[in-house]
Coordinates of C-alpha atoms and ligand atoms in Angstrom, one line a residue:
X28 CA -92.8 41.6 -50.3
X29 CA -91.1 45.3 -51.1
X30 CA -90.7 46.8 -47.8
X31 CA -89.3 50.5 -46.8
X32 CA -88.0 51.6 -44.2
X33 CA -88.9 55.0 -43.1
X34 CA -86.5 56.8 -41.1
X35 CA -86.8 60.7 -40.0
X36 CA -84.1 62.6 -38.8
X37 CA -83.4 65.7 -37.1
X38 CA -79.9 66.2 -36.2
X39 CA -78.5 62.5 -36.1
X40 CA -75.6 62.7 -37.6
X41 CA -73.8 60.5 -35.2
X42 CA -76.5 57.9 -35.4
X43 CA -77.6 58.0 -39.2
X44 CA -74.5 55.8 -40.7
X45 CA -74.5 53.0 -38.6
X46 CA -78.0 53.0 -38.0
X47 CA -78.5 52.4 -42.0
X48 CA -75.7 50.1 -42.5
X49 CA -77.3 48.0 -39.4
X50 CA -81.0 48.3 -41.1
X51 CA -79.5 47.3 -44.5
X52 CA -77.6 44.2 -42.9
X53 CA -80.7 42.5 -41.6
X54 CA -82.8 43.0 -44.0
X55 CA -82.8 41.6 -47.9
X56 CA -82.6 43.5 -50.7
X57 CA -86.3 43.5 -51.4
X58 CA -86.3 46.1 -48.6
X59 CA -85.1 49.6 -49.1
X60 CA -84.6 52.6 -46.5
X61 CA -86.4 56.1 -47.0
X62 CA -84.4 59.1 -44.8
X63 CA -86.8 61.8 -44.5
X64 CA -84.5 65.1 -43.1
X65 CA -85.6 68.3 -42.2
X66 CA -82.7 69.8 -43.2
X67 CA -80.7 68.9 -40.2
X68 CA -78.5 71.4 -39.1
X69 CA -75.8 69.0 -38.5
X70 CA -75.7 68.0 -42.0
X71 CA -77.2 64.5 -41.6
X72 CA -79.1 65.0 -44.9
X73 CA -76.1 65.1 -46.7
X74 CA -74.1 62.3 -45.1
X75 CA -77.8 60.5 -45.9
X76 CA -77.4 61.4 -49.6
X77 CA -73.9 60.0 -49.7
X78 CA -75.1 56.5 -48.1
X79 CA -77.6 56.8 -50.9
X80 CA -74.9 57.4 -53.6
X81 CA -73.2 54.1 -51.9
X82 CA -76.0 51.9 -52.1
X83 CA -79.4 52.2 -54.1
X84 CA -82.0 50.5 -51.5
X85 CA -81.5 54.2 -49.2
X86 CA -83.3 57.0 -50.5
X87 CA -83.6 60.6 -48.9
X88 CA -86.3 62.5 -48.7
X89 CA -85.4 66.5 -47.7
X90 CA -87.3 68.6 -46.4
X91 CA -87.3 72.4 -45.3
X92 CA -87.0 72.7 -42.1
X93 CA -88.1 71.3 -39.2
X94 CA -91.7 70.4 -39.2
X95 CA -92.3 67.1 -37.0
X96 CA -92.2 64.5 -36.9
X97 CA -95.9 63.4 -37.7
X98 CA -95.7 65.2 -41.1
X99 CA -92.2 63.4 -41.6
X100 CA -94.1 60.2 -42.0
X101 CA -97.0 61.0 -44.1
X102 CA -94.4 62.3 -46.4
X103 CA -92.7 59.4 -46.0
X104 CA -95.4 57.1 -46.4
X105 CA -96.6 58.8 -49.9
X106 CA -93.5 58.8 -51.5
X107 CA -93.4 55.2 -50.5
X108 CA -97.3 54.6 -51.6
X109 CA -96.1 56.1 -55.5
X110 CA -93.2 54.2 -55.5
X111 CA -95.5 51.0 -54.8
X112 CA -94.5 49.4 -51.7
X113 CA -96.2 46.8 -50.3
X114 CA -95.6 47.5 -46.7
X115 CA -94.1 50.4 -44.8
X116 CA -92.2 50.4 -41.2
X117 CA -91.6 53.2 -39.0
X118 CA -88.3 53.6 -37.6
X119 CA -86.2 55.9 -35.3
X120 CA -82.6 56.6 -36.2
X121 CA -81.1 56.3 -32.5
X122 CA -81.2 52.9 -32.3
X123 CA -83.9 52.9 -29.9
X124 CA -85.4 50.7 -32.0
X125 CA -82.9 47.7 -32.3
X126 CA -82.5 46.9 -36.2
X127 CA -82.6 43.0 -35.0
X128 CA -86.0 42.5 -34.9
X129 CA -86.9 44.3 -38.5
X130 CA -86.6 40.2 -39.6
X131 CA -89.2 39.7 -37.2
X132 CA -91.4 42.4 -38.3
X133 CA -91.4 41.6 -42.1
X134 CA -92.1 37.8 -41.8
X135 CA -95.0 39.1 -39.3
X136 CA -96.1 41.9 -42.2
X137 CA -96.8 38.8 -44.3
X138 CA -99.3 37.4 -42.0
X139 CA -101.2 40.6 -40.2
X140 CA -101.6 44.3 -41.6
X141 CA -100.2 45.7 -38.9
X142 CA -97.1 45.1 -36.8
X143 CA -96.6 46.8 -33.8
X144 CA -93.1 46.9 -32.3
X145 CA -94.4 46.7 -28.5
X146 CA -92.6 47.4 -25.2
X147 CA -95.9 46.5 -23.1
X148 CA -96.5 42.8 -24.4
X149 CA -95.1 39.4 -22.4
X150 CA -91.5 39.8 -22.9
X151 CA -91.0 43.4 -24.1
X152 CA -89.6 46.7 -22.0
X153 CA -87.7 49.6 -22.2
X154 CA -84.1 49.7 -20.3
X155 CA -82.2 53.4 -19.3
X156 CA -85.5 55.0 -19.0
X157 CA -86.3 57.5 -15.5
X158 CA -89.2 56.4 -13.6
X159 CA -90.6 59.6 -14.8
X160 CA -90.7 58.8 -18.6
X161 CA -91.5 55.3 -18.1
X162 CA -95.1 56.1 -15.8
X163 CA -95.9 58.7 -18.6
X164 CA -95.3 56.1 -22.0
X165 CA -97.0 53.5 -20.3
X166 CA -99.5 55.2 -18.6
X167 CA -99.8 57.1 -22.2
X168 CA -100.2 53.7 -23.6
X169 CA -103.3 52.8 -21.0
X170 CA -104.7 55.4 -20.7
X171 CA -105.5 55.4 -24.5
X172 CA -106.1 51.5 -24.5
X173 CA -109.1 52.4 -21.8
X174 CA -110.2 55.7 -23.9
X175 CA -110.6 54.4 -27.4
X176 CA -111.5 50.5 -25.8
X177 CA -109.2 49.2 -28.4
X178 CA -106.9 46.2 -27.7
X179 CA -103.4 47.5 -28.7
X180 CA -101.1 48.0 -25.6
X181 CA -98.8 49.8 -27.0
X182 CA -100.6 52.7 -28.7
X183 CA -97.7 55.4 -28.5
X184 CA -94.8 53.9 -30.2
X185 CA -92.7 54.5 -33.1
X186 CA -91.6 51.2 -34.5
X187 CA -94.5 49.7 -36.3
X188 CA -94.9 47.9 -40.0
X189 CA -97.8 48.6 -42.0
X190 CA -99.5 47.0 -45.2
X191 CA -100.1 49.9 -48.3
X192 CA -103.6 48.9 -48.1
X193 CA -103.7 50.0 -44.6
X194 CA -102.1 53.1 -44.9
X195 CA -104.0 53.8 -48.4
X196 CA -107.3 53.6 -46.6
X197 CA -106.8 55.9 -43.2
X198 CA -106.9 59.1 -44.8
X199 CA -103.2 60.0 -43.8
X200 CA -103.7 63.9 -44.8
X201 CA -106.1 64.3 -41.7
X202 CA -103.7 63.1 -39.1
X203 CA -102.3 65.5 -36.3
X204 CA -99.1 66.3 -37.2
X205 CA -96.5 65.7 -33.8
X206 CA -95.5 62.2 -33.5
X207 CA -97.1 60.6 -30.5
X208 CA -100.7 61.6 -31.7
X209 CA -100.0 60.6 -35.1
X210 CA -99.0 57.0 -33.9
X211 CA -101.7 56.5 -31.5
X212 CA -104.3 57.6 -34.2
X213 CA -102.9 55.6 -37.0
X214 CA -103.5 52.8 -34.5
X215 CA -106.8 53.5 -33.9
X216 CA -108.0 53.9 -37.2
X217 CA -106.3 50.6 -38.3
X218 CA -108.5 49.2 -35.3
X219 CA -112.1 50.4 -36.4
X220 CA -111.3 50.0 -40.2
X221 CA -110.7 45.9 -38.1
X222 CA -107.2 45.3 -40.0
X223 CA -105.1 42.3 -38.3
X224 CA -103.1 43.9 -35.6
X225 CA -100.4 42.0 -34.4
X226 CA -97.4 43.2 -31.2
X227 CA -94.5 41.5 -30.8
X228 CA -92.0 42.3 -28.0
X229 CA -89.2 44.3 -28.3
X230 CA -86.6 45.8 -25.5
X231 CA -86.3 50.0 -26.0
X232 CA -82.7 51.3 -25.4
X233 CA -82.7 54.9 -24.7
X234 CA -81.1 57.0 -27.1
X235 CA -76.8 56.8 -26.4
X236 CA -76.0 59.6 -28.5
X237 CA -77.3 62.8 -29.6
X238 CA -80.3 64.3 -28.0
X239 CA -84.6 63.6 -27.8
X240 CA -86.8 66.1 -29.6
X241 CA -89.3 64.8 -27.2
X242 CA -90.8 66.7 -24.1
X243 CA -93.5 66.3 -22.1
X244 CA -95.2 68.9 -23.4
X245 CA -95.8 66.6 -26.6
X246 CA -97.1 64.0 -24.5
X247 CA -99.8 65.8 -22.4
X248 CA -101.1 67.5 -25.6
X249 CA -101.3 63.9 -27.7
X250 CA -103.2 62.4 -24.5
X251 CA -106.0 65.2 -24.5
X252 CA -106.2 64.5 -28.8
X253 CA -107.2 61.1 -27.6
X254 CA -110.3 62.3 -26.8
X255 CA -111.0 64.3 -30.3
X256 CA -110.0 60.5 -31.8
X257 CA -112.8 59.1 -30.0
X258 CA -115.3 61.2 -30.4
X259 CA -114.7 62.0 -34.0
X260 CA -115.5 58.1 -34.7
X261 CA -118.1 58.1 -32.8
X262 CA -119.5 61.1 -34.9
X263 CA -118.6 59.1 -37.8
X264 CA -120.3 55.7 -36.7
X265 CA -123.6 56.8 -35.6
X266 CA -124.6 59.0 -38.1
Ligands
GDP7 N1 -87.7 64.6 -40.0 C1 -87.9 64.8 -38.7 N2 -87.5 63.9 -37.8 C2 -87.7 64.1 -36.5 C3 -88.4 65.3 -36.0 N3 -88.4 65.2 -34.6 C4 -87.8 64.1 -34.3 N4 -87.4 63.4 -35.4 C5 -86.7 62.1 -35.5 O1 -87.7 61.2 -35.0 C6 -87.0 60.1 -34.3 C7 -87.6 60.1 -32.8 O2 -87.2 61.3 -32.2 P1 -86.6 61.3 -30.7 O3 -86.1 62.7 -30.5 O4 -85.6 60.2 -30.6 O5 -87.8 61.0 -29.8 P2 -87.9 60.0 -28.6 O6 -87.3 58.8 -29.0 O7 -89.4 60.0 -28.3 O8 -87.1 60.7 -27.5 C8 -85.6 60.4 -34.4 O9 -85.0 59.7 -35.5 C9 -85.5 61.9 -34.6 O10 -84.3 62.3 -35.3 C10 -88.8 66.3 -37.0 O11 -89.4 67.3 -36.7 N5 -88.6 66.0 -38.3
MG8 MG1 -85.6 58.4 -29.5

């Protein structure tokens, strides 16, 4: 299976090497890596298009200026949908998500149609998180398990693998563009379309270096969308 790797960045410059080299050591060369940079202001787009000049399974993909991370991805995702991918993974650059367990997620993307990377499934977690962030991502994630009555438990995060024909038929222009929206309705929409959905476990390291675009501004705002998800499939079902 051709696999890619998407990876957006803002301002990683101190993560963006290793973190490709890592990605690139685990996986075979079937599998290449997509950097999609909103012009970082630290110049990680250009140490990205030298790693790309040193090895021709990373790509970049540059963009603007900042425009979240939502829109990152659907970018992403098309360039990767022309270029003819059979499956597409979401990734952070911070190492958050561990490059380790991308083996696990591609022999998993040739069973189910979606893989979630899941820190609230029988052996998963997150380590160096506050109590704070860690009642609101899985509160987040039950809150919109209870909401939309759909069976994922980890509905907010970032480091999931998807088949083309999943992402080909969810109408990725319609999305909401800030990223934890965008992943819990990608989820959701994988659920009702009923496309195999599978979590495996995985430990989430905070970030060590460099700082989180993230705030909890984000995060309230994505769990009042959850409502909109709902009811616009219910709109969409019963008529
Ligand atoms: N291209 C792009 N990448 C972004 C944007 N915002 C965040 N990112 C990247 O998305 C990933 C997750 O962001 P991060 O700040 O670590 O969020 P957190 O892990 O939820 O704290 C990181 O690789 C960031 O560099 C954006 O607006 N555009
Ligand atoms: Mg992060």
């Amino acid at each position: 299976m051709r696999s890619l790797i998407v990876i957006p960045t803002y301002n990683e410059i101190e993560n963006i090497q290793s973190l490709v080299g890592a990605a690139l050591a685990q996986t075979p060369d079937a599998v290449d890596i997509l950097v999609v940079d909103d012009n970082s202001p630290d110049g990680t787009g250009k140490l990205a298009d030298q790693l790309a000049e040193q090895n021709r399974r990373v790509h970049v993909l540059h963009r603007a200026k900042k425009m979240g991370l939502g829109t990152a991805y659907v970018n992403g995702f098309r360039w990767g949908l022309e270029k003819n991918y059979d499956a597409l993974i979401e990734m952070d650059a911070d190492f958050s998500h561990n490059p380790k367990y991308l083996p696990q997620m591609l022999s998993l993307l040739t069973e189910y149609d979606v893989v979630i990377g899941s820190r609230y499934v029988q052996g998963g977690g997150t380590v160096n998180w506050g109590m704070g962030r860690k009642i609101l991502s899985r509160g987040g994630s039950l809150y919109s398990r209870m909401i939309l009555n759909a069976p994922v438990r980890d509905f907010t995060g970032g480091f999931n693998g998807w088949r083309k024909n999943v992402i080909e038929a969810v109408d990725l222009d319609s999305l909401r563009s800030d990223g934890y929206s965008f992943q819990i309705e990608l989820k959701y929409r994988a659920f009702l379309r009923k496309f195999r959905i599978k979590e495996f476990p995985i430990i989430f390291e905070d970030r060590k270096v460099g700082k989180s675009k993230m705030n909890r501004r984000i995060v309230i705002e994505a769990l009042g969308r959850v409502w909109s998800f709902r009811f616009r499939s219910s709109r969409a079902t019963s008529s």
